[in-house]
Amino acid sequence: MNFAYTPSTICAVATAPGRGGVGVVRISGRGLLPLAHAISNGKTPKPRYATYTDFYDADGSAIDNGLLLYFPGPNSFTGEDVIELQGHGGPVVLKMLLQRCVALGARLAEPGEFTKRAFLNDKLDLAQAESVADLIDAASESAAKSALKSLKGAFSGEIHKLVDELITLRMLVEATLDFPEEDIDFLQKADAVGRLHRLRDQLVKVQTTAKQGALLREGMHVVLIGQPNVGKSSLMNALAGDDIAIVTDIAGTTRDTVREEIVIDGVPVHIIDTAGLRDTDDVVEKIGIERTWQAIERADVALLLVDSRDGIVPEVQTILGQLPERLPRVHVFNKADLSGDKVGRSEEDGHPVVRLSARTHDGVDALKALLLEMIGYSGDSEGVFLARERHLDAIARAEAHLTQAAHDWQQVEIFAEELRMTQNALSEITGRFTPDDLLGVIFSRFCIGK
């Protein structure tokens, strides 16, 4: 069967790599019924119904059998015609199906290209499109639920409300530019400043929720540091609830960074157990110590472990003096079961202190609670939508422009410009004014077939 396709027809395996019971090949483009006919040997699929069929190669031999689903555009995920071939999940079979689709005029999709088309065809805004990848990558139930809220438009809805209020305020301000002799009185009568302050209050609430969502998405990076044999690996195992790191009484057992991800109250926590910091002639241990300092530079919080029987000895003071000033740290006095110290939280010399026993796990819950407090997590993910760093940046810029607008409201031209910049910053979140190069970066991080 001969037919022509537009160059925009794309195809990809939409299921995870490897073997599985079911494998899905997804196709998107315009006028895909001829492809459906060719691959099913003349069958015409009913829109949005599953058609059981063999999938045929060019020579008429069957490649596989399964279900063919046809979603005519614009009522599809991408807004174009979409076909899904649901067959058996073997890598060879899926590769053969892909080759057949390419032979029929499709091309292999780029990472994230299906979702990008959904965005470009106004099926999703940019925040919703990003939440597709976030839902796939969610590291906890809370993150998954929040990602779904964003996908359903919760985050976008809040941004749209702010933009609508901005547009109303901008209309008032722009109207005064035609009558400069009356502009200030007009703005005062229209309560422009009051509107501005209420708008800023709404923005701050969205910013707070977005920060909580960013924590659920990104998590926090915690690095365990200290001298050898103070219990870093034992604490990592206690936090993880499993024997991740090797524990011995031999100093220098951990010679490289060991990473583990746990979840505390819905927040992903990336824990890095490091080589003990000390002077050594061991070449391998030196490399581990160098990597320790690299991990420290990237961390959100440092847990400095100390043997509670020894306290903060001069060698520990040296480590403290070398830590970056911007890095929050917690002094963790371990081995309370041996020293007899009372477990729990306190504060000494302006730094939070936790006394615990990594071996018995006494006091570990207090440390977990402290870590969440240090990153500002409220512990309530209800109503939280997932957010990214670029969202927080856009909101921060919008807040800065609103603050400047409040300061310069009597200079109408400046006032109007600050409001315009505020709207542009917020519109970057949903993609109204997002540069094409940023779109390329965002969608290139998606998996192929999504």
CSV table of C-alpha atoms in Angstrom, one decimal:
chain,number,residue,atom,x,y,z
A,1,MET,CA,0.0,0.0,0.0
A,2,ASN,CA,1.5,3.3,-1.0
A,3,PHE,CA,0.6,6.6,0.7
A,4,ALA,CA,2.4,9.9,1.6
A,5,TYR,CA,3.1,11.2,5.1
A,6,THR,CA,4.0,14.7,6.3
A,7,PRO,CA,7.6,14.8,7.7
A,8,SER,CA,6.1,15.3,11.2
A,9,THR,CA,5.1,11.7,11.8
A,10,ILE,CA,7.1,10.3,14.7
A,11,CYS,CA,7.3,6.9,16.5
A,12,ALA,CA,8.9,5.5,19.6
A,13,VAL,CA,8.7,2.7,22.1
A,14,ALA,CA,6.6,4.1,25.0
A,15,THR,CA,7.3,1.4,27.5
A,16,ALA,CA,10.4,1.0,29.6
A,17,PRO,CA,13.5,-0.7,28.1
A,18,GLY,CA,13.9,-4.4,28.7
A,19,ARG,CA,11.6,-7.4,28.6
A,20,GLY,CA,8.0,-7.2,29.8
A,21,GLY,CA,4.6,-8.7,29.3
A,22,VAL,CA,3.4,-5.8,27.2
A,23,GLY,CA,5.3,-3.4,24.9
A,24,VAL,CA,3.8,-0.2,23.4
A,25,VAL,CA,4.9,1.6,20.2
A,26,ARG,CA,3.4,5.1,20.0
A,27,ILE,CA,3.0,7.0,16.7
A,28,SER,CA,1.9,10.7,16.3
A,29,GLY,CA,1.3,12.7,13.1
A,30,ARG,CA,-1.4,13.7,10.7
A,31,GLY,CA,-3.5,11.4,8.6
A,32,LEU,CA,-2.4,8.1,10.2
A,33,LEU,CA,-5.3,5.9,9.1
A,34,PRO,CA,-3.2,4.7,6.0
A,35,LEU,CA,-0.5,3.6,8.4
A,36,ALA,CA,-3.1,1.7,10.5
A,37,HIS,CA,-4.4,0.0,7.4
A,38,ALA,CA,-0.9,-1.0,6.3
A,39,ILE,CA,0.3,-2.4,9.6
A,40,SER,CA,-3.0,-4.3,10.3
A,41,ASN,CA,-3.4,-5.6,6.7
A,42,GLY,CA,-6.4,-3.4,5.8
A,43,LYS,CA,-8.3,-3.1,9.1
A,44,THR,CA,-9.9,0.3,9.9
A,45,PRO,CA,-9.7,0.9,13.6
A,46,LYS,CA,-12.7,2.5,15.4
A,47,PRO,CA,-11.6,5.7,17.1
A,48,ARG,CA,-10.8,5.2,20.8
A,49,TYR,CA,-11.6,1.5,20.7
A,50,ALA,CA,-9.1,-1.4,20.9
A,51,THR,CA,-8.8,-3.4,17.7
A,52,TYR,CA,-7.3,-6.9,18.1
A,53,THR,CA,-5.0,-7.6,15.1
A,54,ASP,CA,-1.8,-9.0,13.8
A,55,PHE,CA,0.9,-6.4,13.0
A,56,TYR,CA,2.3,-7.1,9.5
A,57,ASP,CA,5.6,-6.5,7.9
A,58,ALA,CA,6.0,-5.2,4.3
A,59,ASP,CA,6.1,-8.8,2.9
A,60,GLY,CA,2.8,-9.7,4.6
A,61,SER,CA,4.4,-11.8,7.4
A,62,ALA,CA,3.2,-11.1,10.9
A,63,ILE,CA,5.6,-9.3,13.3
A,64,ASP,CA,3.4,-9.7,16.4
A,65,ASN,CA,-0.2,-9.6,17.4
A,66,GLY,CA,-1.9,-7.4,20.0
A,67,LEU,CA,-4.1,-4.3,20.2
A,68,LEU,CA,-4.2,-1.3,17.9
A,69,LEU,CA,-5.7,1.9,19.3
A,70,TYR,CA,-6.4,5.0,17.2
A,71,PHE,CA,-7.0,8.5,18.6
A,72,PRO,CA,-7.9,11.0,15.8
A,73,GLY,CA,-6.6,14.5,16.4
A,74,PRO,CA,-7.3,16.9,17.9
A,75,ASN,CA,-8.8,14.6,20.6
A,76,SER,CA,-5.5,12.9,21.5
A,77,PHE,CA,-2.6,13.5,23.8
A,78,THR,CA,-0.5,15.3,21.2
A,79,GLY,CA,-3.4,17.0,19.4
A,80,GLU,CA,-2.5,15.0,16.3
A,81,ASP,CA,-3.6,11.6,15.2
A,82,VAL,CA,-2.1,9.1,17.6
A,83,ILE,CA,-1.8,5.3,17.1
A,84,GLU,CA,-0.6,2.9,19.8
A,85,LEU,CA,0.5,-0.6,19.0
A,86,GLN,CA,0.3,-2.7,22.1
A,87,GLY,CA,2.1,-6.0,21.6
A,88,HIS,CA,4.4,-8.3,23.5
A,89,GLY,CA,7.2,-6.6,25.4
A,90,GLY,CA,10.3,-8.1,23.9
A,91,PRO,CA,13.1,-5.8,22.7
A,92,VAL,CA,13.4,-7.5,19.3
A,93,VAL,CA,9.7,-7.5,18.6
A,94,LEU,CA,9.4,-3.8,19.5
A,95,LYS,CA,12.5,-3.0,17.3
A,96,MET,CA,10.8,-4.7,14.4
A,97,LEU,CA,7.6,-2.8,14.9
A,98,LEU,CA,9.6,0.5,15.0
A,99,GLN,CA,11.4,-0.4,11.8
A,100,ARG,CA,8.0,-1.1,10.1
A,101,CYS,CA,6.7,2.3,11.2
A,102,VAL,CA,9.8,4.0,9.9
A,103,ALA,CA,9.4,2.1,6.6
A,104,LEU,CA,5.9,3.5,6.4
A,105,GLY,CA,7.1,7.1,6.6
A,106,ALA,CA,7.6,7.8,10.3
A,107,ARG,CA,10.8,8.9,12.0
A,108,LEU,CA,12.1,8.1,15.4
A,109,ALA,CA,11.0,10.6,18.0
A,110,GLU,CA,13.3,12.7,20.0
A,111,PRO,CA,13.2,12.7,23.9
A,112,GLY,CA,10.1,14.3,25.1
A,113,GLU,CA,8.8,15.1,21.6
A,114,PHE,CA,5.3,13.6,22.1
A,115,THR,CA,4.8,15.9,25.2
A,116,LYS,CA,6.4,18.8,23.3
A,117,ARG,CA,3.8,18.4,20.6
A,118,ALA,CA,1.0,18.3,23.2
A,119,PHE,CA,2.4,21.7,24.5
A,120,LEU,CA,2.7,23.2,21.0
A,121,ASN,CA,-0.8,22.1,20.1
A,122,ASP,CA,-2.2,23.7,23.3
A,123,LYS,CA,-3.1,20.4,24.9
A,124,LEU,CA,-0.9,21.2,27.9
A,125,ASP,CA,0.8,24.3,29.1
A,126,LEU,CA,4.5,24.1,30.0
A,127,ALA,CA,4.0,23.6,33.7
A,128,GLN,CA,1.7,20.7,33.0
A,129,ALA,CA,4.1,19.2,30.4
A,130,GLU,CA,6.9,19.3,32.9
A,131,SER,CA,4.7,17.5,35.5
A,132,VAL,CA,4.5,14.5,33.1
A,133,ALA,CA,8.2,13.9,33.6
A,134,ASP,CA,7.9,14.7,37.3
A,135,LEU,CA,5.2,12.1,37.7
A,136,ILE,CA,7.4,9.5,36.1
A,137,ASP,CA,10.4,10.5,38.1
A,138,ALA,CA,8.6,10.9,41.5
A,139,ALA,CA,10.6,9.5,44.3
A,140,SER,CA,7.8,9.3,46.9
A,141,GLU,CA,4.0,9.0,47.1
A,142,SER,CA,3.8,12.7,48.1
A,143,ALA,CA,5.8,13.7,45.1
A,144,ALA,CA,3.7,11.6,42.8
A,145,LYS,CA,0.4,13.1,44.2
A,146,SER,CA,1.8,16.6,43.9
A,147,ALA,CA,3.0,16.0,40.3
A,148,LEU,CA,-0.5,14.8,39.4
A,149,LYS,CA,-2.0,18.0,40.8
A,150,SER,CA,0.3,20.0,38.6
A,151,LEU,CA,-0.6,17.8,35.6
A,152,LYS,CA,-4.3,18.4,36.2
A,153,GLY,CA,-3.6,22.2,36.3
A,154,ALA,CA,-3.4,23.1,40.0
A,155,PHE,CA,-0.1,25.1,39.6
A,156,SER,CA,-1.1,26.6,36.3
A,157,GLY,CA,-4.4,27.7,37.7
A,158,GLU,CA,-2.7,29.6,40.4
A,159,ILE,CA,-0.5,31.3,37.9
A,160,HIS,CA,-3.4,32.1,35.6
A,161,LYS,CA,-5.2,33.8,38.5
A,162,LEU,CA,-2.2,36.0,39.2
A,163,VAL,CA,-1.8,36.9,35.6
A,164,ASP,CA,-5.5,37.8,35.3
A,165,GLU,CA,-5.2,40.1,38.2
A,166,LEU,CA,-2.1,41.6,36.7
A,167,ILE,CA,-3.8,42.2,33.4
A,168,THR,CA,-6.6,44.1,35.2
A,169,LEU,CA,-4.1,46.2,37.1
A,170,ARG,CA,-2.1,46.9,33.9
A,171,MET,CA,-5.3,48.0,32.1
A,172,LEU,CA,-5.9,50.6,34.8
A,173,VAL,CA,-2.3,51.8,34.6
A,174,GLU,CA,-2.2,51.9,30.8
A,175,ALA,CA,-5.4,53.9,30.7
A,176,THR,CA,-3.8,56.7,32.7
A,177,LEU,CA,-0.9,57.1,30.3
A,178,ASP,CA,-3.4,58.8,27.9
A,179,PHE,CA,-4.3,61.3,30.5
A,180,PRO,CA,-1.1,62.2,32.4
A,181,GLU,CA,-2.5,65.1,34.2
A,182,GLU,CA,-5.0,62.9,36.0
A,183,ASP,CA,-2.9,59.7,36.4
A,184,ILE,CA,-2.1,59.7,40.1
A,185,ASP,CA,-5.7,60.7,41.1
A,186,PHE,CA,-7.1,58.0,38.8
A,187,LEU,CA,-4.8,55.3,40.3
A,188,GLN,CA,-5.7,56.3,43.8
A,189,LYS,CA,-9.4,56.2,43.1
A,190,ALA,CA,-9.0,52.8,41.5
A,191,ASP,CA,-7.1,51.5,44.5
A,192,ALA,CA,-4.1,50.5,42.4
A,193,VAL,CA,-1.8,50.3,45.3
A,194,GLY,CA,-4.2,48.2,47.3
A,195,ARG,CA,-4.7,45.9,44.3
A,196,LEU,CA,-0.9,45.6,44.0
A,197,HIS,CA,-0.4,44.7,47.7
A,198,ARG,CA,-3.2,42.0,47.5
A,199,LEU,CA,-1.6,40.7,44.3
A,200,ARG,CA,1.8,40.4,46.0
A,201,ASP,CA,0.2,38.6,49.0
A,202,GLN,CA,-1.3,36.1,46.6
A,203,LEU,CA,2.1,35.7,44.9
A,204,VAL,CA,3.9,35.0,48.2
A,205,LYS,CA,1.3,32.3,49.1
A,206,VAL,CA,2.0,30.6,45.7
A,207,GLN,CA,5.7,31.0,46.3
A,208,THR,CA,5.5,29.2,49.6
A,209,THR,CA,3.5,26.3,48.1
A,210,ALA,CA,5.9,26.1,45.2
A,211,LYS,CA,8.9,25.9,47.5
A,212,GLN,CA,7.3,23.0,49.3
A,213,GLY,CA,6.7,21.3,45.9
A,214,ALA,CA,10.3,21.9,44.9
A,215,LEU,CA,11.4,20.1,48.0
A,216,LEU,CA,9.2,17.1,47.2
A,217,ARG,CA,10.7,17.0,43.7
A,218,GLU,CA,14.4,17.8,44.3
A,219,GLY,CA,14.7,16.6,47.9
A,220,MET,CA,17.7,17.5,49.9
A,221,HIS,CA,21.4,16.4,49.8
A,222,VAL,CA,22.9,15.5,53.2
A,223,VAL,CA,26.6,14.7,53.6
A,224,LEU,CA,28.0,12.7,56.5
A,225,ILE,CA,31.4,13.9,57.6
A,226,GLY,CA,33.8,13.4,60.5
A,227,GLN,CA,36.8,11.6,61.5
A,228,PRO,CA,37.2,7.9,60.8
A,229,ASN,CA,35.4,5.4,63.0
A,230,VAL,CA,32.8,7.8,64.5
A,231,GLY,CA,29.9,6.0,63.1
A,232,LYS,CA,29.1,7.7,59.8
A,233,SER,CA,28.3,4.4,58.0
A,234,SER,CA,26.3,3.2,61.0
A,235,LEU,CA,24.2,6.4,60.9
A,236,MET,CA,23.7,6.1,57.2
A,237,ASN,CA,22.4,2.5,57.7
A,238,ALA,CA,20.1,3.7,60.5
A,239,LEU,CA,18.7,6.5,58.4
A,240,ALA,CA,18.2,4.2,55.4
A,241,GLY,CA,16.8,1.4,57.5
A,242,ASP,CA,19.1,-1.1,55.7
A,243,ASP,CA,22.8,-2.2,55.7
A,244,ILE,CA,23.9,0.0,52.9
A,245,ALA,CA,27.4,0.8,54.1
A,246,ILE,CA,30.1,-1.5,55.4
A,247,VAL,CA,30.6,-1.1,59.2
A,248,THR,CA,33.7,-2.2,61.0
A,249,ASP,CA,35.9,-1.0,63.8
A,250,ILE,CA,38.8,-0.4,61.4
A,251,ALA,CA,39.4,3.3,60.8
A,252,GLY,CA,39.2,4.2,57.1
A,253,THR,CA,36.8,1.4,56.1
A,254,THR,CA,34.8,3.8,53.9
A,255,ARG,CA,37.3,5.0,51.2
A,256,ASP,CA,34.8,6.4,48.7
A,257,THR,CA,31.5,8.2,48.8
A,258,VAL,CA,28.5,5.9,49.3
A,259,ARG,CA,25.1,7.3,48.2
A,260,GLU,CA,21.6,6.3,49.2
A,261,GLU,CA,18.2,7.8,48.8
A,262,ILE,CA,15.6,7.6,51.5
A,263,VAL,CA,12.3,9.3,52.1
A,264,ILE,CA,11.5,11.3,55.2
A,265,ASP,CA,7.8,12.3,55.5
A,266,GLY,CA,7.5,12.3,51.7
A,267,VAL,CA,10.7,14.3,51.0
A,268,PRO,CA,13.5,12.5,49.1
A,269,VAL,CA,16.8,12.7,51.0
A,270,HIS,CA,20.0,11.9,49.2
A,271,ILE,CA,22.5,10.8,51.8
A,272,ILE,CA,26.2,10.7,51.0
A,273,ASP,CA,28.5,8.7,53.4
A,274,THR,CA,32.0,9.9,52.9
A,275,ALA,CA,35.5,8.8,53.7
A,276,GLY,CA,36.8,9.9,57.1
A,277,LEU,CA,38.6,13.2,57.1
A,278,ARG,CA,42.2,12.8,58.3
A,279,ASP,CA,45.8,13.0,57.2
A,280,THR,CA,46.8,9.8,55.5
A,281,ASP,CA,49.5,8.4,53.2
A,282,ASP,CA,47.1,5.8,51.6
A,283,VAL,CA,46.7,6.8,48.0
A,284,VAL,CA,43.2,5.3,47.7
A,285,GLU,CA,42.0,6.9,50.9
A,286,LYS,CA,43.3,10.3,49.7
A,287,ILE,CA,41.2,10.0,46.6
A,288,GLY,CA,38.1,9.2,48.8
A,289,ILE,CA,38.9,12.2,51.0
A,290,GLU,CA,39.1,14.5,47.9
A,291,ARG,CA,35.7,13.2,46.8
A,292,THR,CA,34.4,13.9,50.3
A,293,TRP,CA,35.2,17.6,49.9
A,294,GLN,CA,33.5,17.6,46.5
A,295,ALA,CA,30.4,16.2,48.1
A,296,ILE,CA,30.5,18.8,50.8
A,297,GLU,CA,30.5,21.6,48.2
A,298,ARG,CA,27.3,20.3,46.6
A,299,ALA,CA,25.4,19.4,49.9
A,300,ASP,CA,22.4,21.2,51.4
A,301,VAL,CA,23.2,20.1,55.0
A,302,ALA,CA,26.3,18.6,56.6
A,303,LEU,CA,26.0,16.2,59.5
A,304,LEU,CA,29.3,16.4,61.4
A,305,LEU,CA,29.6,13.2,63.4
A,306,VAL,CA,31.5,13.1,66.7
A,307,ASP,CA,32.1,10.3,69.1
A,308,SER,CA,30.2,11.5,72.2
A,309,ARG,CA,32.8,10.0,74.5
A,310,ASP,CA,35.5,12.3,73.0
A,311,GLY,CA,33.5,15.5,72.2
A,312,ILE,CA,34.8,18.0,69.7
A,313,VAL,CA,38.6,17.4,69.7
A,314,PRO,CA,41.1,19.7,67.9
A,315,GLU,CA,41.0,17.5,64.8
A,316,VAL,CA,37.2,18.1,64.6
A,317,GLN,CA,37.7,21.8,65.1
A,318,THR,CA,40.0,21.7,62.1
A,319,ILE,CA,37.2,20.1,60.0
A,320,LEU,CA,34.7,22.7,61.2
A,321,GLY,CA,37.1,25.5,60.1
A,322,GLN,CA,37.3,24.1,56.6
A,323,LEU,CA,33.5,23.8,56.0
A,324,PRO,CA,32.0,26.4,53.6
A,325,GLU,CA,30.4,29.2,55.6
A,326,ARG,CA,27.1,29.0,53.6
A,327,LEU,CA,26.7,25.2,54.5
A,328,PRO,CA,24.3,24.5,57.4
A,329,ARG,CA,25.6,21.9,59.7
A,330,VAL,CA,24.3,19.7,62.5
A,331,HIS,CA,26.7,18.4,65.2
A,332,VAL,CA,25.7,14.8,65.8
A,333,PHE,CA,27.1,13.2,68.9
A,334,ASN,CA,27.0,9.5,68.2
A,335,LYS,CA,27.4,6.5,70.5
A,336,ALA,CA,25.2,7.8,73.2
A,337,ASP,CA,24.6,4.2,74.2
A,338,LEU,CA,28.2,4.0,75.2
A,339,SER,CA,28.7,7.5,76.7
A,340,GLY,CA,25.4,7.5,78.7
A,341,ASP,CA,24.3,10.8,77.1
A,342,LYS,CA,20.6,11.6,77.0
A,343,VAL,CA,19.4,11.4,73.4
A,344,GLY,CA,17.6,14.3,71.7
A,345,ARG,CA,18.0,17.7,70.3
A,346,SER,CA,19.6,20.9,71.7
A,347,GLU,CA,21.7,23.8,70.5
A,348,GLU,CA,25.3,24.7,71.3
A,349,ASP,CA,27.3,27.6,70.1
A,350,GLY,CA,24.6,28.6,67.7
A,351,HIS,CA,24.5,25.2,65.9
A,352,PRO,CA,21.8,22.5,66.3
A,353,VAL,CA,23.0,19.4,68.1
A,354,VAL,CA,21.5,15.9,68.1
A,355,ARG,CA,22.7,13.2,70.5
A,356,LEU,CA,21.9,9.7,69.4
A,357,SER,CA,23.0,6.1,69.0
A,358,ALA,CA,23.3,4.9,65.4
A,359,ARG,CA,23.6,1.4,66.7
A,360,THR,CA,20.4,1.3,68.7
A,361,HIS,CA,18.6,4.0,66.5
A,362,ASP,CA,17.7,6.0,69.6
A,363,GLY,CA,17.5,9.7,68.7
A,364,VAL,CA,17.5,9.0,64.9
A,365,ASP,CA,13.9,10.2,64.5
A,366,ALA,CA,14.9,13.5,66.2
A,367,LEU,CA,17.6,14.0,63.6
A,368,LYS,CA,15.1,13.3,60.7
A,369,ALA,CA,12.7,15.8,62.1
A,370,LEU,CA,15.5,18.4,62.4
A,371,LEU,CA,16.6,17.9,58.8
A,372,LEU,CA,13.0,18.6,57.5
A,373,GLU,CA,12.9,21.8,59.7
A,374,MET,CA,16.2,23.0,58.3
A,375,ILE,CA,15.0,22.9,54.7
A,376,GLY,CA,11.7,24.6,55.6
A,377,TYR,CA,9.4,21.7,54.9
A,378,SER,CA,6.1,22.1,56.7
A,379,GLY,CA,5.3,18.4,56.7
A,380,ASP,CA,1.9,19.0,55.0
A,381,SER,CA,1.9,18.1,51.3
A,382,GLU,CA,-1.9,18.4,51.0
A,383,GLY,CA,-2.6,21.0,48.2
A,384,VAL,CA,1.1,21.1,47.3
A,385,PHE,CA,1.9,21.1,43.6
A,386,LEU,CA,5.3,20.0,42.3
A,387,ALA,CA,7.6,22.9,41.2
A,388,ARG,CA,11.0,23.2,39.6
A,389,GLU,CA,13.9,25.5,40.2
A,390,ARG,CA,13.1,27.5,37.1
A,391,HIS,CA,9.5,28.1,38.5
A,392,LEU,CA,10.9,29.4,41.8
A,393,ASP,CA,13.3,31.7,39.9
A,394,ALA,CA,10.4,33.1,37.8
A,395,ILE,CA,8.3,33.6,40.9
A,396,ALA,CA,11.2,35.3,42.7
A,397,ARG,CA,11.7,37.7,39.8
A,398,ALA,CA,8.0,38.4,39.6
A,399,GLU,CA,8.0,39.2,43.3
A,400,ALA,CA,11.0,41.6,42.9
A,401,HIS,CA,9.2,43.4,40.1
A,402,LEU,CA,6.0,43.8,42.2
A,403,THR,CA,8.1,45.2,45.0
A,404,GLN,CA,9.7,47.7,42.7
A,405,ALA,CA,6.3,48.6,41.3
A,406,ALA,CA,5.0,49.3,44.8
A,407,HIS,CA,7.9,51.6,45.3
A,408,ASP,CA,7.6,53.5,42.0
A,409,TRP,CA,3.8,53.5,41.6
A,410,GLN,CA,3.6,57.4,41.4
A,411,GLN,CA,6.0,57.2,38.3
A,412,VAL,CA,3.4,55.8,36.0
A,413,GLU,CA,5.7,54.8,33.1
A,414,ILE,CA,8.0,52.9,35.5
A,415,PHE,CA,5.0,51.4,37.3
A,416,ALA,CA,3.6,50.1,34.0
A,417,GLU,CA,6.9,48.6,33.0
A,418,GLU,CA,7.4,46.8,36.3
A,419,LEU,CA,3.9,45.2,36.0
A,420,ARG,CA,4.7,44.1,32.4
A,421,MET,CA,7.9,42.5,33.6
A,422,THR,CA,6.0,40.8,36.4
A,423,GLN,CA,3.6,39.3,33.9
A,424,ASN,CA,6.4,38.1,31.6
A,425,ALA,CA,8.1,36.4,34.5
A,426,LEU,CA,5.0,34.5,35.5
A,427,SER,CA,4.1,33.6,32.0
A,428,GLU,CA,7.4,31.9,31.6
A,429,ILE,CA,6.1,29.2,34.0
A,430,THR,CA,3.2,28.2,31.7
A,431,GLY,CA,5.1,28.9,28.5
A,432,ARG,CA,3.4,32.0,27.2
A,433,PHE,CA,6.7,33.8,26.8
A,434,THR,CA,9.2,31.0,27.1
A,435,PRO,CA,12.2,31.2,24.6
A,436,ASP,CA,12.5,28.3,22.1
A,437,ASP,CA,15.9,27.4,23.4
A,438,LEU,CA,14.6,26.9,26.9
A,439,LEU,CA,11.8,24.6,25.5
A,440,GLY,CA,14.5,22.5,23.8
A,441,VAL,CA,16.4,22.1,27.1
A,442,ILE,CA,13.2,21.2,29.0
A,443,PHE,CA,11.9,18.6,26.7
A,444,SER,CA,15.3,17.0,25.9
A,445,ARG,CA,15.3,15.8,29.5
A,446,PHE,CA,12.2,13.7,29.0
A,447,CYS,CA,12.4,10.0,28.3
A,448,ILE,CA,12.0,8.8,24.7
A,449,GLY,CA,8.4,7.9,23.9
A,450,LYS,CA,6.9,10.5,26.3
